[in-house]
Coordinates of C-alpha atoms and ligand atoms in Angstrom, one line a residue:
M1 CA 228.4 110.6 109.4
L2 CA 228.7 107.0 108.4
H3 CA 226.3 104.3 109.3
K4 CA 227.3 100.8 108.5
E5 CA 223.9 99.6 109.7
R6 CA 221.7 102.6 109.1
H7 CA 219.4 100.4 107.1
I8 CA 218.1 99.0 110.4
I9 CA 215.7 101.9 110.6
K10 CA 214.8 104.2 107.9
K11 CA 211.1 104.3 107.7
H12 CA 208.7 105.6 110.2
K13 CA 205.9 103.1 109.8
D14 CA 206.8 100.6 107.3
Y15 CA 209.9 98.4 107.3
D16 CA 211.1 97.1 104.0
V17 CA 211.8 93.7 105.6
K18 CA 213.4 92.2 102.5
N19 CA 215.7 95.2 102.0
H20 CA 216.8 94.8 105.5
E21 CA 217.4 91.1 105.3
I22 CA 219.4 91.3 102.1
A23 CA 221.5 94.2 103.4
A24 CA 222.2 92.2 106.6
L25 CA 223.2 89.1 104.6
F26 CA 225.6 91.1 102.4
E27 CA 227.1 92.7 105.5
R28 CA 227.6 89.2 107.0
I29 CA 229.2 87.9 103.9
A30 CA 231.6 90.9 103.9
N31 CA 232.5 90.2 107.6
V32 CA 233.0 86.5 107.0
L33 CA 235.2 87.1 103.9
E34 CA 237.3 89.5 105.9
L35 CA 237.5 86.9 108.7
K36 CA 238.9 84.5 106.2
G37 CA 241.4 87.0 105.0
E38 CA 240.0 87.3 101.5
N39 CA 240.6 89.9 98.9
T40 CA 239.7 93.5 100.0
F41 CA 238.0 94.4 96.7
R42 CA 235.5 91.7 97.0
I43 CA 234.8 92.4 100.7
N44 CA 234.2 96.1 99.9
S45 CA 231.8 95.2 97.0
Y46 CA 229.6 93.3 99.5
R47 CA 229.8 96.2 102.1
K48 CA 228.9 98.7 99.4
A49 CA 226.0 96.5 98.2
A50 CA 224.8 96.2 101.8
R51 CA 224.8 99.9 102.2
V52 CA 222.9 100.7 99.0
I53 CA 220.3 98.1 99.5
G54 CA 219.8 99.3 103.1
D55 CA 219.4 102.8 101.9
L56 CA 217.0 102.1 99.1
S57 CA 213.8 104.0 99.2
E58 CA 212.0 101.5 97.0
D59 CA 211.1 97.9 97.9
V60 CA 213.9 95.7 96.5
D61 CA 211.2 93.1 95.6
A62 CA 209.4 95.5 93.4
L63 CA 212.7 96.6 91.7
A64 CA 213.6 92.9 91.1
K65 CA 210.2 92.2 89.5
A66 CA 210.7 95.2 87.2
G67 CA 214.2 93.9 86.3
K68 CA 215.7 97.1 87.6
L69 CA 218.2 95.8 90.2
I70 CA 221.2 96.4 88.0
D71 CA 220.2 100.1 87.7
I72 CA 221.1 100.5 91.3
P73 CA 224.6 102.0 91.6
G74 CA 226.9 99.4 93.3
I75 CA 224.8 96.4 92.2
G76 CA 226.2 94.5 89.3
T77 CA 224.8 91.4 87.7
G78 CA 226.4 89.0 90.3
M79 CA 224.8 90.9 93.2
A80 CA 221.5 91.1 91.4
E81 CA 221.4 87.4 90.8
K82 CA 222.1 86.8 94.5
I83 CA 219.2 89.1 95.5
V84 CA 216.8 87.4 93.1
E85 CA 217.8 84.0 94.4
Y86 CA 217.1 85.2 97.9
L87 CA 213.8 86.7 97.0
N88 CA 212.7 83.5 95.2
T89 CA 214.0 80.9 97.6
G90 CA 214.6 82.7 100.9
K91 CA 218.2 81.5 100.7
M92 CA 221.5 82.8 99.3
S93 CA 223.9 80.1 98.2
K94 CA 226.8 82.5 98.4
Y95 CA 226.1 83.1 102.0
E96 CA 225.9 79.4 102.8
E97 CA 229.1 78.8 100.9
V98 CA 231.1 81.4 102.8
M99 CA 229.6 80.2 106.1
K100 CA 231.0 76.7 105.6
G101 CA 233.2 75.9 108.6
I102 CA 232.2 79.1 110.4
S103 CA 229.6 79.0 113.3
E104 CA 226.9 81.6 113.9
E105 CA 228.5 82.2 117.3
T106 CA 231.7 83.3 115.6
V107 CA 229.8 85.6 113.3
M108 CA 228.2 87.1 116.5
L109 CA 231.6 87.7 118.0
M110 CA 232.3 90.1 115.1
Q111 CA 229.3 92.2 116.2
I112 CA 231.0 93.0 119.6
P113 CA 232.2 96.6 119.5
G114 CA 236.0 96.6 119.3
L115 CA 236.2 93.1 117.8
G116 CA 236.4 93.3 114.0
P117 CA 236.9 90.3 111.7
K118 CA 240.7 90.6 111.8
T119 CA 240.8 90.4 115.6
V120 CA 238.3 87.5 115.7
A121 CA 240.4 85.7 113.1
M122 CA 243.5 86.1 115.2
L123 CA 241.8 85.0 118.4
N124 CA 240.6 81.9 116.6
R125 CA 244.0 81.1 115.1
E126 CA 246.0 81.7 118.3
L127 CA 243.6 80.5 121.0
G128 CA 240.9 78.6 119.2
I129 CA 238.2 81.1 120.3
V130 CA 234.9 80.6 118.4
S131 CA 232.3 81.9 120.8
L132 CA 231.6 84.6 123.4
G133 CA 231.9 82.0 126.1
D134 CA 235.4 81.1 124.9
L135 CA 236.4 84.7 124.8
E136 CA 235.2 85.5 128.3
K137 CA 237.0 82.5 129.6
A138 CA 240.2 83.5 127.8
I139 CA 240.0 87.0 129.3
Q140 CA 239.5 85.6 132.8
Q141 CA 242.5 83.3 132.5
G142 CA 244.6 86.1 131.1
S143 CA 245.3 84.2 127.9
L144 CA 244.9 87.3 125.7
T145 CA 247.9 89.0 127.3
G146 CA 251.0 88.9 125.1
L147 CA 249.1 88.1 121.8
F148 CA 250.3 90.1 118.9
G149 CA 248.7 93.6 118.8
I150 CA 246.8 93.0 122.1
G151 CA 247.9 95.3 124.9
D152 CA 246.1 96.0 128.2
K153 CA 244.2 98.9 126.6
K154 CA 242.9 96.7 123.9
I155 CA 241.8 94.0 126.4
E156 CA 240.1 96.7 128.4
N157 CA 238.2 97.8 125.2
I158 CA 237.2 94.3 124.5
V159 CA 235.8 93.9 128.0
K160 CA 233.8 97.1 127.6
G161 CA 232.6 96.0 124.2
I162 CA 231.3 92.8 125.6
E163 CA 229.4 94.7 128.2
L164 CA 227.9 97.1 125.6
F165 CA 227.0 94.1 123.4
K166 CA 225.3 92.3 126.3
S167 CA 223.3 95.4 127.3
S168 CA 222.4 96.1 123.6
Q169 CA 220.8 92.6 123.6
Q170 CA 218.5 93.8 126.4
R171 CA 217.7 97.4 125.6
I172 CA 216.7 98.9 122.3
S173 CA 217.2 102.4 121.0
I174 CA 214.4 104.9 121.5
G175 CA 214.6 105.3 117.7
M176 CA 213.4 101.7 117.3
A177 CA 210.9 101.8 120.1
F178 CA 209.3 105.1 119.1
P179 CA 207.8 103.9 115.7
V180 CA 206.6 100.7 117.5
V181 CA 204.6 102.8 119.9
K182 CA 203.2 105.0 117.2
R183 CA 202.1 101.9 115.2
I184 CA 200.5 100.3 118.3
V185 CA 198.7 103.5 119.4
E186 CA 197.4 104.1 115.9
E187 CA 196.2 100.5 115.5
L188 CA 194.5 100.3 118.9
S189 CA 192.9 103.8 118.6
C190 CA 190.6 102.1 116.0
N191 CA 189.2 100.1 118.9
R192 CA 186.1 102.0 119.9
Q193 CA 186.2 100.7 123.5
I194 CA 189.4 102.6 124.2
V195 CA 189.0 106.1 125.5
N196 CA 192.6 107.1 126.3
I197 CA 195.8 105.4 125.2
Q198 CA 199.4 106.6 125.6
A199 CA 202.9 105.4 126.3
A200 CA 204.4 105.7 129.8
G201 CA 207.8 104.5 131.1
S202 CA 211.2 105.4 129.8
L203 CA 209.7 105.9 126.3
R204 CA 207.5 108.8 127.5
R205 CA 210.6 110.2 129.2
M206 CA 212.4 109.9 125.8
K207 CA 215.3 108.0 127.3
E208 CA 217.9 107.1 124.7
T209 CA 217.3 103.4 125.2
V210 CA 214.3 101.6 126.6
G211 CA 214.1 98.2 128.3
D212 CA 210.5 97.6 127.6
I213 CA 207.6 99.7 126.4
D214 CA 204.8 100.5 128.8
I215 CA 201.4 101.6 127.4
L216 CA 198.4 102.7 129.4
A217 CA 194.8 102.8 128.4
T218 CA 191.3 103.4 129.8
G219 CA 188.1 102.0 128.4
S220 CA 185.0 100.1 129.2
D221 CA 185.9 96.5 128.6
G222 CA 189.5 95.7 129.7
A223 CA 189.4 92.0 128.6
S224 CA 188.4 92.9 125.0
I225 CA 191.0 95.7 124.8
V226 CA 193.7 93.3 125.9
K227 CA 192.4 90.8 123.3
S228 CA 192.8 93.3 120.5
F229 CA 196.2 94.2 121.9
V230 CA 197.7 90.7 121.7
A231 CA 196.1 90.2 118.3
M232 CA 197.9 93.2 116.7
K233 CA 200.1 92.8 113.7
G234 CA 203.7 92.6 114.5
V235 CA 203.2 90.5 117.7
T236 CA 205.6 87.5 117.8
Q237 CA 204.8 86.2 121.2
V238 CA 202.0 86.6 123.8
L239 CA 203.5 86.6 127.3
A240 CA 200.3 87.4 129.2
A241 CA 196.7 88.3 128.4
G242 CA 194.3 89.1 131.4
D243 CA 191.4 91.4 132.1
T244 CA 193.5 94.5 132.7
K245 CA 197.0 93.6 131.5
G246 CA 198.5 92.2 128.4
S247 CA 202.1 91.6 127.6
V248 CA 203.6 90.8 124.2
R249 CA 206.9 90.6 122.3
V250 CA 206.9 92.3 118.8
D251 CA 208.9 92.0 115.7
E252 CA 211.5 94.5 116.8
G253 CA 212.4 92.2 119.6
V254 CA 211.1 94.4 122.4
Q255 CA 208.5 93.6 125.1
V256 CA 205.4 95.7 125.2
D257 CA 203.1 95.8 128.3
L258 CA 199.6 97.2 128.2
R259 CA 197.7 98.1 131.3
V260 CA 194.0 99.1 131.2
V261 CA 193.0 101.2 134.2
Q262 CA 189.9 103.0 135.5
K263 CA 189.2 106.4 134.1
D264 CA 189.5 108.1 137.5
E265 CA 192.9 106.4 138.1
Y266 CA 194.4 107.3 134.7
G267 CA 196.4 110.3 135.9
A268 CA 197.8 108.5 138.9
A269 CA 198.7 105.4 136.8
L270 CA 200.3 107.6 134.2
Q271 CA 202.3 109.4 136.8
Y272 CA 203.4 106.1 138.4
F273 CA 204.3 104.2 135.3
T274 CA 206.1 107.1 133.6
G275 CA 208.7 107.0 136.4
S276 CA 211.5 107.3 136.7
K277 CA 211.6 105.3 139.8
E278 CA 214.0 107.8 141.4
H279 CA 211.6 110.7 140.6
N280 CA 208.7 108.8 142.0
V281 CA 210.5 107.9 145.2
H282 CA 211.4 111.5 145.8
L283 CA 207.9 112.8 145.0
R284 CA 206.4 110.3 147.4
E285 CA 208.7 111.4 150.2
I286 CA 207.5 115.0 149.8
A287 CA 203.9 113.9 149.7
K288 CA 204.3 111.8 152.8
K289 CA 205.8 114.8 154.7
K290 CA 202.7 116.8 153.8
G291 CA 200.4 114.0 155.0
Y292 CA 199.5 112.5 151.5
K293 CA 199.9 109.1 150.0
I294 CA 200.5 108.6 146.3
S295 CA 199.9 105.3 144.6
E296 CA 199.2 104.1 141.1
Y297 CA 195.5 104.4 142.0
G298 CA 195.4 108.0 143.1
I299 CA 196.5 110.5 145.8
F300 CA 195.0 110.0 149.2
K301 CA 194.6 111.9 152.5
G302 CA 194.1 109.2 155.1
D303 CA 191.6 106.9 153.4
K304 CA 190.1 109.5 151.3
K305 CA 191.0 109.8 147.6
I306 CA 191.5 113.4 146.7
G307 CA 192.8 113.1 143.1
G308 CA 194.1 110.9 140.4
Q309 CA 192.1 111.4 137.2
L310 CA 194.6 113.8 135.9
E311 CA 198.4 113.7 136.3
E312 CA 198.3 117.4 137.1
D313 CA 196.2 116.7 140.2
I314 CA 199.1 114.8 141.9
Y315 CA 201.7 117.5 141.3
K316 CA 199.3 120.3 142.2
I317 CA 198.2 118.7 145.5
V318 CA 201.8 118.2 146.7
G319 CA 202.5 121.8 145.9
M320 CA 204.4 122.0 142.6
D321 CA 204.0 122.7 138.9
W322 CA 203.3 119.7 136.6
I323 CA 206.7 118.3 135.4
P324 CA 207.2 117.4 131.8
P325 CA 208.0 113.6 131.6
E326 CA 211.5 114.2 130.0
L327 CA 212.6 115.9 133.2
R328 CA 211.6 113.2 135.6
E329 CA 215.0 111.8 136.4
N330 CA 215.4 113.3 139.9
R331 CA 218.0 115.8 138.6
G332 CA 216.6 118.8 140.4
E333 CA 213.3 119.0 138.5
I334 CA 211.2 118.6 141.7
E335 CA 212.9 121.5 143.4
A336 CA 212.5 123.6 140.3
A337 CA 208.8 122.7 140.1
Q338 CA 208.4 123.6 143.8
A339 CA 210.0 127.0 143.1
G340 CA 208.0 127.6 140.0
K341 CA 211.2 127.7 138.0
L342 CA 210.9 124.8 135.5
P343 CA 212.2 125.7 132.1
K344 CA 209.7 126.2 129.3
L345 CA 211.0 123.3 127.2
V346 CA 211.6 123.4 123.4
E347 CA 208.9 121.7 121.4
I348 CA 208.9 120.0 118.0
S349 CA 206.7 122.8 116.7
D350 CA 209.4 125.4 117.5
V351 CA 211.8 123.8 115.0
K352 CA 212.0 125.8 111.8
G353 CA 214.5 123.7 109.9
D354 CA 217.0 120.8 109.9
L355 CA 220.6 121.7 110.0
H356 CA 222.5 118.6 108.9
N357 CA 221.4 116.5 105.8
H358 CA 223.1 114.6 103.1
S359 CA 222.1 114.5 99.4
N360 CA 223.0 112.2 96.6
W361 CA 226.0 114.4 95.9
S362 CA 227.8 112.5 98.8
D363 CA 226.5 109.5 100.5
G364 CA 222.8 110.4 100.9
T365 CA 220.1 109.3 98.5
P366 CA 217.8 112.3 97.9
T367 CA 218.2 115.0 95.4
F368 CA 218.1 118.7 96.5
E369 CA 214.5 118.9 95.2
E370 CA 213.4 115.9 97.2
M371 CA 215.0 117.2 100.3
A372 CA 213.3 120.6 99.9
E373 CA 210.0 119.1 99.1
H374 CA 210.0 116.9 102.2
A375 CA 211.2 119.8 104.4
M376 CA 208.4 122.0 103.2
K377 CA 205.9 119.2 103.9
M378 CA 207.3 119.1 107.5
G379 CA 206.6 122.8 107.7
Y380 CA 210.2 123.9 107.7
R381 CA 211.4 127.2 106.5
Y382 CA 214.9 126.1 105.7
L383 CA 217.0 123.0 105.3
V384 CA 220.8 122.7 105.4
V385 CA 222.5 120.6 102.6
S386 CA 225.7 119.4 104.3
D387 CA 227.4 116.8 102.2
H388 CA 230.7 115.3 103.3
S389 CA 234.0 116.8 102.4
K390 CA 236.8 115.3 100.2
S391 CA 238.8 113.4 102.8
L392 CA 235.9 111.1 103.6
H393 CA 236.3 109.0 100.4
I394 CA 234.2 106.2 101.7
A395 CA 231.2 108.6 101.9
N396 CA 231.9 110.1 98.5
G397 CA 233.1 113.4 100.0
L398 CA 233.0 116.5 97.7
K399 CA 236.1 118.0 96.2
D400 CA 236.6 121.8 96.2
D401 CA 235.2 122.2 92.7
E402 CA 232.3 119.9 93.4
L403 CA 231.3 121.9 96.4
S404 CA 231.4 125.1 94.2
E405 CA 229.1 123.4 91.7
E406 CA 226.8 122.3 94.5
I407 CA 226.6 125.9 95.7
E408 CA 225.6 127.1 92.2
E409 CA 223.0 124.4 91.9
I410 CA 221.4 125.4 95.2
D411 CA 221.5 129.1 94.3
K412 CA 219.5 128.3 91.2
L413 CA 217.0 126.2 93.0
N414 CA 216.4 128.7 95.7
K415 CA 215.1 131.2 93.2
K416 CA 212.2 128.9 92.6
F417 CA 211.1 128.5 96.3
K418 CA 208.8 130.8 98.1
G419 CA 209.2 131.1 101.9
F420 CA 211.7 128.3 101.9
T421 CA 215.5 128.2 101.5
L422 CA 218.1 125.5 101.1
L423 CA 221.2 126.5 103.0
K424 CA 224.6 125.9 101.5
A425 CA 226.8 124.0 103.8
T426 CA 229.3 121.2 104.3
E427 CA 229.9 118.6 106.9
M428 CA 233.7 119.1 106.8
D429 CA 236.1 116.6 108.2
I430 CA 238.4 117.6 111.0
K431 CA 241.3 115.7 109.7
A432 CA 243.6 113.4 111.8
D433 CA 246.3 116.0 111.8
G434 CA 243.9 118.6 113.1
S435 CA 243.6 120.6 109.9
L436 CA 240.3 121.3 108.1
D437 CA 239.3 119.8 104.8
F438 CA 238.4 123.0 103.0
P439 CA 240.3 126.3 102.9
D440 CA 238.7 129.5 104.3
K441 CA 238.2 130.9 100.8
I442 CA 235.8 128.1 100.1
L443 CA 234.1 128.1 103.5
E444 CA 233.4 131.8 102.9
K445 CA 230.9 131.0 100.2
L446 CA 228.8 128.8 102.5
D447 CA 225.8 129.8 104.7
I448 CA 226.7 127.3 107.5
V449 CA 229.8 125.2 108.2
I450 CA 229.5 122.0 110.2
A451 CA 232.7 120.3 111.2
S452 CA 233.1 116.8 112.6
I453 CA 235.6 114.0 113.3
H454 CA 235.4 110.8 111.3
S455 CA 239.0 109.6 111.7
G456 CA 241.8 109.1 114.2
F457 CA 239.4 107.9 116.9
K458 CA 242.2 106.3 118.9
Q459 CA 244.4 109.3 119.2
G460 CA 243.7 109.9 122.8
R461 CA 241.9 112.6 124.8
E462 CA 244.4 115.4 124.5
K463 CA 245.0 115.1 120.7
I464 CA 241.3 114.8 119.9
T465 CA 240.3 117.7 122.1
E466 CA 243.1 119.8 120.5
R467 CA 241.7 118.9 117.0
M468 CA 238.2 119.8 118.0
V469 CA 239.2 123.1 119.7
A470 CA 241.2 124.1 116.7
A471 CA 238.1 123.6 114.5
I472 CA 236.0 125.6 116.9
R473 CA 238.5 128.4 116.7
N474 CA 238.1 128.6 112.9
P475 CA 235.8 131.7 112.3
Y476 CA 233.8 129.9 109.7
V477 CA 232.9 126.8 111.7
N478 CA 229.4 127.2 113.2
I479 CA 228.5 123.7 114.4
I480 CA 230.4 120.7 115.7
A481 CA 228.5 117.6 114.6
H482 CA 228.0 114.5 116.8
P483 CA 230.6 115.8 119.3
T484 CA 231.5 112.6 121.1
G485 CA 231.3 110.1 118.2
R486 CA 229.6 107.4 120.2
L487 CA 227.2 104.9 118.6
I488 CA 224.7 103.6 121.1
S489 CA 225.4 100.0 122.0
K490 CA 228.1 99.8 119.3
R491 CA 230.9 102.2 119.9
E492 CA 231.8 104.3 122.9
G493 CA 233.1 107.2 120.9
Y494 CA 236.5 108.8 121.0
E495 CA 237.8 110.3 124.2
V496 CA 237.3 114.1 124.3
D497 CA 237.4 116.7 127.1
M498 CA 233.9 117.9 126.8
D499 CA 234.4 120.7 129.3
K500 CA 237.2 122.2 127.1
V501 CA 235.1 121.8 124.0
I502 CA 232.1 123.5 125.7
A503 CA 234.3 126.4 127.0
A504 CA 235.8 127.0 123.5
C505 CA 232.3 127.0 121.9
A506 CA 231.0 129.4 124.5
E507 CA 233.9 131.7 123.9
T508 CA 233.7 131.7 120.1
G509 CA 229.9 131.5 119.5
T510 CA 230.0 128.0 118.0
A511 CA 227.1 125.6 118.4
L512 CA 227.1 122.0 119.4
E513 CA 224.9 119.5 117.7
I514 CA 222.4 117.0 119.0
N515 CA 222.6 114.5 116.3
C516 CA 219.1 113.0 116.2
F517 CA 220.1 109.8 114.3
Y518 CA 218.7 107.0 116.5
D519 CA 222.0 105.3 117.1
R520 CA 223.9 108.5 117.9
L521 CA 221.8 110.9 120.0
D522 CA 225.0 112.8 120.5
L523 CA 225.2 115.1 122.4
N524 CA 223.4 113.2 125.1
D525 CA 221.0 114.8 127.6
I526 CA 223.7 115.3 130.3
N527 CA 226.2 117.0 128.0
C528 CA 223.4 119.0 126.5
R529 CA 222.5 120.5 129.8
K530 CA 226.2 121.2 130.6
A531 CA 226.5 123.1 127.3
K532 CA 223.4 125.1 128.0
D533 CA 224.6 126.0 131.5
A534 CA 227.8 127.3 129.9
G535 CA 225.8 129.5 127.4
V536 CA 226.5 127.3 124.3
M537 CA 223.9 127.2 121.6
I538 CA 222.6 123.9 120.3
A539 CA 221.7 122.7 116.8
I540 CA 219.2 119.8 116.7
S541 CA 219.9 118.0 113.4
T542 CA 218.9 114.6 111.9
D543 CA 221.9 113.9 109.8
A544 CA 219.4 112.3 107.4
H545 CA 220.8 110.4 104.4
H546 CA 217.3 109.8 103.2
V547 CA 214.1 111.9 103.5
D548 CA 212.4 109.1 105.5
Q549 CA 215.0 109.7 108.2
M550 CA 214.0 113.3 108.8
W551 CA 211.3 112.4 111.3
M552 CA 214.1 111.6 113.8
M553 CA 214.0 115.3 114.7
E554 CA 211.4 114.2 117.2
L555 CA 214.1 112.1 118.9
G556 CA 216.6 115.0 119.1
V557 CA 213.9 117.3 120.5
G558 CA 213.3 114.6 123.2
I559 CA 217.0 114.7 124.1
A560 CA 217.0 118.5 124.1
R561 CA 214.1 118.5 126.5
R562 CA 215.9 115.9 128.7
G563 CA 218.7 118.4 128.7
W564 CA 216.4 121.2 130.0
L565 CA 216.7 123.2 126.7
E566 CA 214.3 126.0 125.8
A567 CA 213.5 127.2 122.3
G568 CA 216.0 130.1 122.8
D569 CA 218.8 127.7 123.3
V570 CA 218.3 126.0 119.9
I571 CA 219.5 127.8 116.8
N572 CA 217.1 125.9 114.4
T573 CA 214.1 127.4 116.2
F574 CA 215.4 130.8 114.9
P575 CA 213.8 132.4 111.8
L576 CA 216.2 132.4 108.9
D577 CA 217.5 135.9 109.3
K578 CA 218.4 135.3 112.9
L579 CA 220.1 132.0 112.0
N580 CA 222.1 133.7 109.3
A581 CA 223.0 136.5 111.8
F582 CA 224.2 133.8 114.3
C583 CA 226.6 132.3 111.7
K584 CA 227.8 135.7 110.4
K585 CA 228.5 137.0 113.8
K586 CA 231.3 134.6 114.3
R587 CA 232.9 135.4 111.0
S588 CA 232.9 139.1 111.8
M589 CA 234.8 138.5 115.0
R590 CA 237.8 137.0 113.2
G591 CA 241.3 138.3 113.3
Ligands
DGT601 P1 213.1 100.7 131.2 O1 211.8 100.0 130.8 O2 214.1 99.9 131.8 O3 213.6 101.5 130.0 O4 212.6 101.9 132.2 P2 211.2 102.3 132.8 O5 211.4 103.6 133.5 O6 210.2 102.3 131.7 O7 211.0 101.2 133.9 P3 209.9 100.0 134.0 O8 209.4 99.6 132.7 O9 210.6 98.9 134.8 O10 208.8 100.6 134.9 C1 207.9 101.6 134.4 C2 207.7 102.6 135.5 O11 207.0 102.1 136.6 C3 209.0 103.2 136.1 O12 209.6 104.2 135.4 C4 208.5 103.6 137.4 C5 207.4 102.6 137.8 N1 208.0 101.6 138.6 C6 208.3 100.4 138.3 N2 208.8 99.7 139.4 C7 208.7 100.5 140.4 C8 209.1 100.5 141.8 O13 209.5 99.4 142.3 N3 208.9 101.6 142.5 C9 208.4 102.7 142.0 N4 208.2 103.8 142.8 N5 208.1 102.8 140.7 C10 208.2 101.8 139.9
ZN602 ZN1 226.5 113.7 108.5
CA603 CA1 209.7 100.4 130.4
CA604 CA1 207.6 97.7 132.1

């Protein structure tokens, strides 16, 4: 996959702030140059620089001090000078130069999905549009109709893009929020007064985006706990600080609420603040019919409190099994819990390997050894190396002979490992004409074949579905990666008939991927459950381009759990021989 902005999040704890800022500046320069209609070569050199700086595992500041910036591929002396200037002065004169005559608001317009620099330039030229306000007005007045290259469909897409953009300003991806919570819980756990602390709300439910982060704690001195909460590092604004409640905004732009509750109320509060609201409403109705009342303080019979210290109390008293947070969306989990028929959800500890990763042979940064080492550290038994295929030039896709070399290299390395295997694979492009990027005689040499769509997004539902089903029918293709192509808050994805895709996968023994990368999370929870119900196996894979991205497996497992998946539904919970057998089985059915 490709991530123009994957530099936004790459480290679990530590953000290389400078790397991020410089990558963002280069990306902006590229956009503005494109808006001004400048030379493609220069535009691309800034895009490339943005990508490599965003992907760096080292601190750009440290590299600059060591005089090693020009050793970075894609960074020449000109780029290096601009980086040094920024590090020394906090400014980049090139950026200021290209921004002359262009407003911040216009730059923002280019971030709206469906509105690239070219369209923004045209809207500016034809209608004088320079801000979101201008654009919305023009749409309302119908002024866009009849402009060159702008049909009804395009206008519809722009309207959708504006909606997505607005909502992305309000909610952040779970992948951004998750590390924030880890950091906060770690930091506050040092406070001796805190007995329990954990996240509730949509984050505990592992929803793909969160509006705000809710944290619950118990402890002796509420006021002092709140004090240490609002004094944490990363806090940019204190919105409230009382005896039992604190509310702040942090660096990542999200609001975090902390509530300190009494020990004997912790379970009830956790149940209440975990939500979802719909789940809670349904649960309370059931409680009411049985003569109980549930609140954030406990569960009551008349005036008498009969439980609330543990979350389990509440579910047990109303007559059902405890429900894992990821299921609490009022999608049938309450009925299943009453019947004792909840699934035994897959857990992160069930995962034995990661099935989609890029090395420095295509557009990733790690070597095979670094990937293997990190995977072993995570307790994995295997790791799939799946570099891009030749059609994807922009990601440095491998040609036939390069893939053969990669295979030999991996074979050599595998002889050195004990109890661990690198699996030979490819993330092969399903090309715009529906054909596959490698012939069968090459695919035959691989352990696993992943196929995915990176082009022809606008072909329309029928054509895209056809391409995908054709790939699924190839006997060597084992997994379809990021099946809908969406990018959360940025791109809606191509149109595809997921029911047909699921049916073809079920028929052929092909797995669908949950891509764990924080801005993809694709399949989503709903499609995941659909796939399971049709008997399709799932691969949970990070699509890491850097070893520091492999932690995102946790996000994918969250989605899988929201999709009601059990370990048996997920092929990377299998031991290696069973995984190999899964892949081989499809090959043996060909012809
Ligand atoms: P978010 O923050 O928009 O991603 O979603 P949540 O689910 O974290 O919602 P939030 O932060 O507004 O509230 C946290 C939980 O508190 C929510 O999941 C359920 C509970 N809650 C909030 N407001 C109400 C309410 O009016 N009624 C009920 N029953 N529960 C509520
Ligand atoms: Zn990929
Ligand atoms: Ca929340
Ligand atoms: Ca909240």
